Amino acid sequence: MTTLTLSRALNEGLRKALENNPKTLIMGEDVGKLGGVFRVTDGLQKDFGEARVVDTPLAESGIVGTAVGLALRGYRPICEIQFDGFVFPAFDQIVSQLAKMRYRSLGSVRLPVVIRIPFGGGIGAVEHHSESPEALFAHTPGLRVVACGGPADAYTMIQQAALSDDPVIFFEPKRRYWDKAEVDTDGGLAVAPPMDQARIVAAGTDVTVLCYGPMVRTCGEAAVAAREEGRSIEVIDLRSLAPLDTGTIFESVRKTGRCVVVHEAVVTGGIGAEVAARVTQECFYSLEAPVLRVGAYSTPYPPSRMEEYYLPDLDRILDAVDRTFGY
Amino acid sequence: MTTLTLSRALNEGLRKALENNPKTLIMGEDVGKLGGVFRVTDGLQKDFGEARVVDTPLAESGIVGTAVGLALRGYRPICEIQFDGFVFPAFDQIVSQLAKMRYRSLGSVRLPVVIRIPFGGGIGAVEHHSESPEALFAHTPGLRVVACGGPADAYTMIQQAALSDDPVIFFEPKRRYWDKAEVDTDGGLAVAPPMDQARIVAAGTDVTVLCYGPMVRTCGEAAVAAREEGRSIEVIDLRSLAPLDTGTIFESVRKTGRCVVVHEAVVTGGIGAEVAARVTQECFYSLEAPVLRVGAYSTPYPPSRMEEYYLPDLDRILDAVDRTFGY
Amino acid sequence: MTVKDAGRAVSRTAPRATARDTHRQADSAELIQLLTPEGERAEHPDYPLEISADEIKALYRDLVIVRRIDFEAIALQRQGELGIWASLLGQEAAQVGSGRALRPGDMAFPTYREHGVAWCRGVDPVKLLALFRGVSHGGWDPAEHNFHLYTIVIGSQALHATGYAMGIQRDGAMGEDGDATIAYFGDGATSQGDVNEAFIWASVNNAPVVFFCQNNQWAISEPLERQSRVPLYHRAHGFGFPGVRVDGNDVLACLAVTRKAMQAAREGQGPTLIEAFTYRMGAHTTTDDPTRYRLSAELEAWKLKDPIERVKQYLIRGELADMRFLDDIDAEAAAVGKRIRAACQAMPDPPPGSMFDDVLTAETAQLAAERAEFAAYLDSFADEQRELAREGR
Amino acid sequence: MTVKDAGRAVSRTAPRATARDTHRQADSAELIQLLTPEGERAEHPDYPLEISADEIKALYRDLVIVRRIDFEAIALQRQGELGIWASLLGQEAAQVGSGRALRPGDMAFPTYREHGVAWCRGVDPVKLLALFRGVSHGGWDPAEHNFHLYTIVIGSQALHATGYAMGIQRDGAMGEDGDATIAYFGDGATSQGDVNEAFIWASVNNAPVVFFCQNNQWAISEPLERQSRVPLYHRAHGFGFPGVRVDGNDVLACLAVTRKAMQAAREGQGPTLIEAFTYRMGAHTTTDDPTRYRLSAELEAWKLKDPIERVKQYLIRGELADMRFLDDIDAEAAAVGKRIRAACQAMPDPPPGSMFDDVLTAETAQLAAERAEFAAYLDSFADEQRELAREGR
Ligand SMILES: Cc1ncc(C[n+]2csc(CCOP(=O)(O)OP(=O)(O)O)c2C)c(N)n1
Ligand SMILES: Cc1ncc(C[n+]2csc(CCOP(=O)(O)OP(=O)(O)O)c2C)c(N)n1
Ligand SMILES: [Mg+2]
Ligand SMILES: [Mg+2]
């Protein structure tokens, strides 16, 4: 056990991935000497060389497109997209090539490509640096979409993503990069749950709160606050957004009868919509109230001086929890 | 009243838009002499010249990016994306520029840009020619997303889109291009409902079926078939996917107590998810059954020899309707 | 300003006429040619080509067969056996010349029109028919013949080829006997961001990739001057690597130029852009109607530059081949045609349930559930039909 | 092959060293210069510049003031008043020279670093501070000063500028007194598909747009050789329009070269790519730490080429300006600095509800409902606090 920040945990996980397989590569803008703008790849180029930790030209379509080519040659690229808002120039290569090439080949080719995306707001950044585009990828068959919420998961999930023979869109909660926690760097992967399994962060009986990424911590705090008011929240970190671990979700909702989904992304058409639709369909007779959603309003991400109002926080989560008891 | 195919109705609507405003432009690949691969712009270059009906270089980001620039200079470009699967190279310009520039400017600029996208399957095409990416745009604040279902709507909605001072993503059901219907080319816009209003295609009392684009016809046929079996389906053409006309939707569901959403797009994370989540939240006590969704499976669009199994058809819709009565 | 004026304002400033002139007549000074349209051997100082009569005859065979495959496919489409077909008519030399310049270890990244290259790589044409029939989206194993899947989204494969080439560098598989890649794309594709990004990646990494652009003068209905106002091979210079224009209807020149570029690439001299100057003799695809946008005079002029005829003339004039040889090739081509026609007609539709296959390496629970649900749904119809059948009895 | 070998396989074939050499020392033959680092006037046959002492003094004033604005902004960021700042230090001449070459009717499309151009266009620097403070995403009216909003997504604005230029063509606003546009971007941006697509659109349409690339040698931590192995201005030739390299630290050369290119554009001669060869003297932004990736020696060498110092030397040596003038300018700059600092510190946060403004021209019912819901939610806290206050009483 070591105490690591989330950013450091990813760094250690990436190091393991590079050590364990000489075909593993890291590519992206500024991932080399600089170690990435969040230092997630710090020191890796020094130790593994410029051929394995590659500073690419400044073009995201090029990064993903060449990663696809490298994968076809047997490599396992892990691409960094510098910020969430800059994944869109690569969108075509991701949805039309990366996600579909295996299907196109009737299973002849494997595309073990990881696309790391620091996502979400809360760091006082300028435009395009606080986006939450995960629903766009979850709607695209052929991709695995995951998000880590804390250092321990970051460490194991990035390794699992690197080991996956399928493309993985890997979301990292950028405002939690500096959060610290105990990480079991010895036990490692052997004891870690698979990355497509949800995790019960806090057990509870009255209402299920589903979340992922940066909202895991916030929802955990909400559960603590609610407990003081005598309300028992079960917090589940979805971890995998595609596929969803519906088993864990349904079991909890059948128990609690109430459900709130929380994410930073825009509510309309977000992951919460899918979760709500599925939960309602499968737990219809268990539900005491409709699944409520907490997330961003139907506006672009606002200037950062307003973000505290835009982002779901403890109050808005508890407010939604309260509302589920109003039915 | 004239009988027009959907493709011809769009053509007439575009002609009106060009006639009514000298700032209106049409741009895209092969929209000139060829008149577009679906002939939607047939004859327009001949009549309005190469400066107003513009054959562009072959690059979708360039098409949308220059359209944004033209809009800033006071023009009103209507861009054609040749097929749904080719909108992705333009995705960045659409979600990060077109959708956000007005917000960025605190309302100083208007972006009256229409992006026409023939969408959906059923025409026996090769890969990338049968996609249904509408949910990706509906999740993006700053865009209006609409789909026409038949010739009459095509004629008026494309004109309304051209008149809109906001960016409009305009989906055209490509397998319905050759469908014919009566179009009121004299009454015109004055009598047409606004494009963000849903339309009751067939009134009914037992269950609400929501659809749009190519599924409007299919759902209409399902309603007829169901009537023979003594079941009264209310079919609603959503027409606007962002924003949703929730007023019309909720009113119907509160009346029928049952709801099925039908689209060609992948079910997971599709428009149906959002509709289901909202309907459940707002009509919770009226619902006799969960909102069910009919759409594509979690696979890429398959080779066309399998598409009849992949696409929602009358049987699958009626099957879902039946299931809502099983609760 | 009136609507009409707007039109004029543009045409006054746009250099269309000039561009058109530049593009249509490839300046013979810049066009590498080793076999004239009349079937005479030409020499080029930079591209000496030692080639035996047998080798030329083999190329002739390829040319005739791929044209026949194309012909057959068009017919199959007309008869409803294929959904669509993208004809290579007129581009046989560009494809066979470049395709035969490749070594087994080289990897080719095609568009949707490289049937001639597929042939050279040993891919069964029936697989191509399967794609255009709607039975598969490709479905061959790219590693089997080192021929990647057809790519329909314009330009994407240029980046795949470049990434693959970067893999070759990392494998240490460079050198005289090393590997290289070739990316095919059309004139229209040069406008896509991806193709230009591939030029950048290839040049800064000095990657072993050759960009082979078949400039067939048209991108569906758009003539080249809608994509560029200078010859396309110039583009490479701006990115810092060589670009050359070759007579795309000259199989020998295409062979020599591609071979040299591939060799340079594998030996570490980096990328080359080859512009094969040719012409799309047919429609863009079987659903296209070129009479809407181009003049038949252009077609007639290009008929005189036919890529097969000139080889035939060369062989006959030089008495390198007799009628018997030519007839044998025709017969062989006919046999290939017959075989693929039969195979196409006999090709069963894929089992509907196979649409759930190969989405990911391991099926998700979600997909497994959908697969099962679909199977049950299909069965329900079978049940219904059985019942109906029973009732009928 | 071992991991280490892989590294070697690449470096053996990549032409890094050469590229680095090419890039770092701009060949003086190709670099247009009208004022040497020592402050001596130089002549260039293609760029004769008639300029009065007063005009040069005005440029000097601009340079000093924009540096001061930058300096103030960095300080404000350090003090927590701004979230981040992208410094233009070292690039003042490129921005002021090009910015002052524009006519009122011309439209400029900046990145996030064009504070000097903003100044020339008359945009209040406080608006820039508002953006970096997180109060707005820009928020000025592009039409007011013909200065577009800052664009953060690398390269996007090159297409906007080109489209705008196509609008100028359609307006018939070409000609000697017509309009043109200028698109700013960095060296790193030249790798983006969008920038290359803009080159294509501009050239095939012969659009009145000038591409002004400030090659400051770095894209965050990546040196130019990760983006190109040849000088960037070469890029234009491949697309069929002229490219030139100008000393980006020479305000006179930047003025003359931009003026000529803009004039050519408005007169219908099409686009030009200007590569302003300069250096990012500071960090990429205030959150960056350049010591991680570059040597201070480089910085020292560039200090000798300071864009302001050379103008000062020129003015002093030619006795065109006295100390009083220089002091006055410094005082004026200080005043500007003081004013914007005070304005920044006094800048209120936007009312939270304003985040719902200006999403679309007409608010949707959905958004109106969200706005109302949010207002009620905020009120509930106010209520709570009022209650708490009451209870406290
Ligand atoms: C990204 C994208 N946009 C549009 C299309 C539709 N389309 C298919 S082929 C084609 C023209 C291609 O022209 P060119 O690159 O010259 O190749 P050619 O067909 O002439 O071989 C177009 C526009 C596409 N396949 N992909
Ligand atoms: C599409 C996109 N990808 C990545 C980034 C992150 N980013 C911001 S500035 C920058 C480097 C830009 O370098 P250059 O174009 O040379 O401009 P400079 O900052 O040197 O002025 C990067 C990678 C971005 N803003 N947009
Ligand atoms: Mg072509
Ligand atoms: Mg730079």
Tab-separated table of C-alpha atoms in Angstrom, chain B residues 198-213 215-227 231-238 248 252 255-256 258 260 262 317-318 321:
chain	number	residue	atom	x	y	z
B	198	ALA	CA	-44.337	17.439	-32.486
B	199	ARG	CA	-47.185	16.245	-34.659
B	200	ILE	CA	-49.858	13.683	-33.948
B	201	VAL	CA	-49.760	11.455	-36.994
B	202	ALA	CA	-52.536	9.138	-35.869
B	203	ALA	CA	-54.714	9.743	-32.860
B	204	GLY	CA	-55.186	6.837	-30.477
B	205	THR	CA	-56.093	5.967	-26.932
B	206	ASP	CA	-54.277	2.834	-25.797
B	207	VAL	CA	-50.594	3.524	-26.230
B	208	THR	CA	-48.358	6.361	-27.415
B	209	VAL	CA	-45.763	5.527	-30.035
B	210	LEU	CA	-43.108	8.188	-30.506
B	211	CYS	CA	-40.975	8.261	-33.612
B	212	TYR	CA	-39.314	10.485	-36.187
B	213	GLY	CA	-37.690	10.398	-39.608
B	215	MET	CA	-39.886	5.462	-38.595
B	216	VAL	CA	-42.869	7.765	-38.979
B	217	ARG	CA	-44.166	5.784	-41.914
B	218	THR	CA	-43.407	2.462	-40.251
B	219	CYS	CA	-45.169	3.482	-37.064
B	220	GLY	CA	-48.124	4.766	-39.034
B	221	GLU	CA	-48.389	1.356	-40.659
B	222	ALA	CA	-48.091	-0.296	-37.264
B	223	ALA	CA	-50.999	1.810	-36.026
B	224	VAL	CA	-53.150	0.650	-38.930
B	225	ALA	CA	-52.224	-2.970	-38.320
B	226	ALA	CA	-52.899	-2.607	-34.607
B	227	ARG	CA	-56.293	-1.081	-35.227
B	231	ARG	CA	-55.669	-1.693	-30.383
B	232	SER	CA	-55.593	2.081	-30.714
B	233	ILE	CA	-52.119	3.529	-31.124
B	234	GLU	CA	-51.397	7.242	-30.975
B	235	VAL	CA	-48.454	7.885	-33.250
B	236	ILE	CA	-46.495	11.063	-32.667
B	237	ASP	CA	-43.806	12.336	-34.976
B	238	LEU	CA	-41.381	14.126	-32.679
B	248	THR	CA	-47.328	17.110	-26.740
B	252	SER	CA	-50.461	11.871	-24.943
B	255	LYS	CA	-53.899	9.901	-21.738
B	256	THR	CA	-52.731	6.472	-22.884
B	258	ARG	CA	-48.243	3.504	-22.178
B	260	VAL	CA	-43.004	3.101	-26.908
B	262	VAL	CA	-39.007	3.925	-31.921
B	317	ILE	CA	-42.944	-2.230	-32.962
B	318	LEU	CA	-46.114	-4.212	-32.411
B	321	VAL	CA	-46.593	-2.426	-27.952
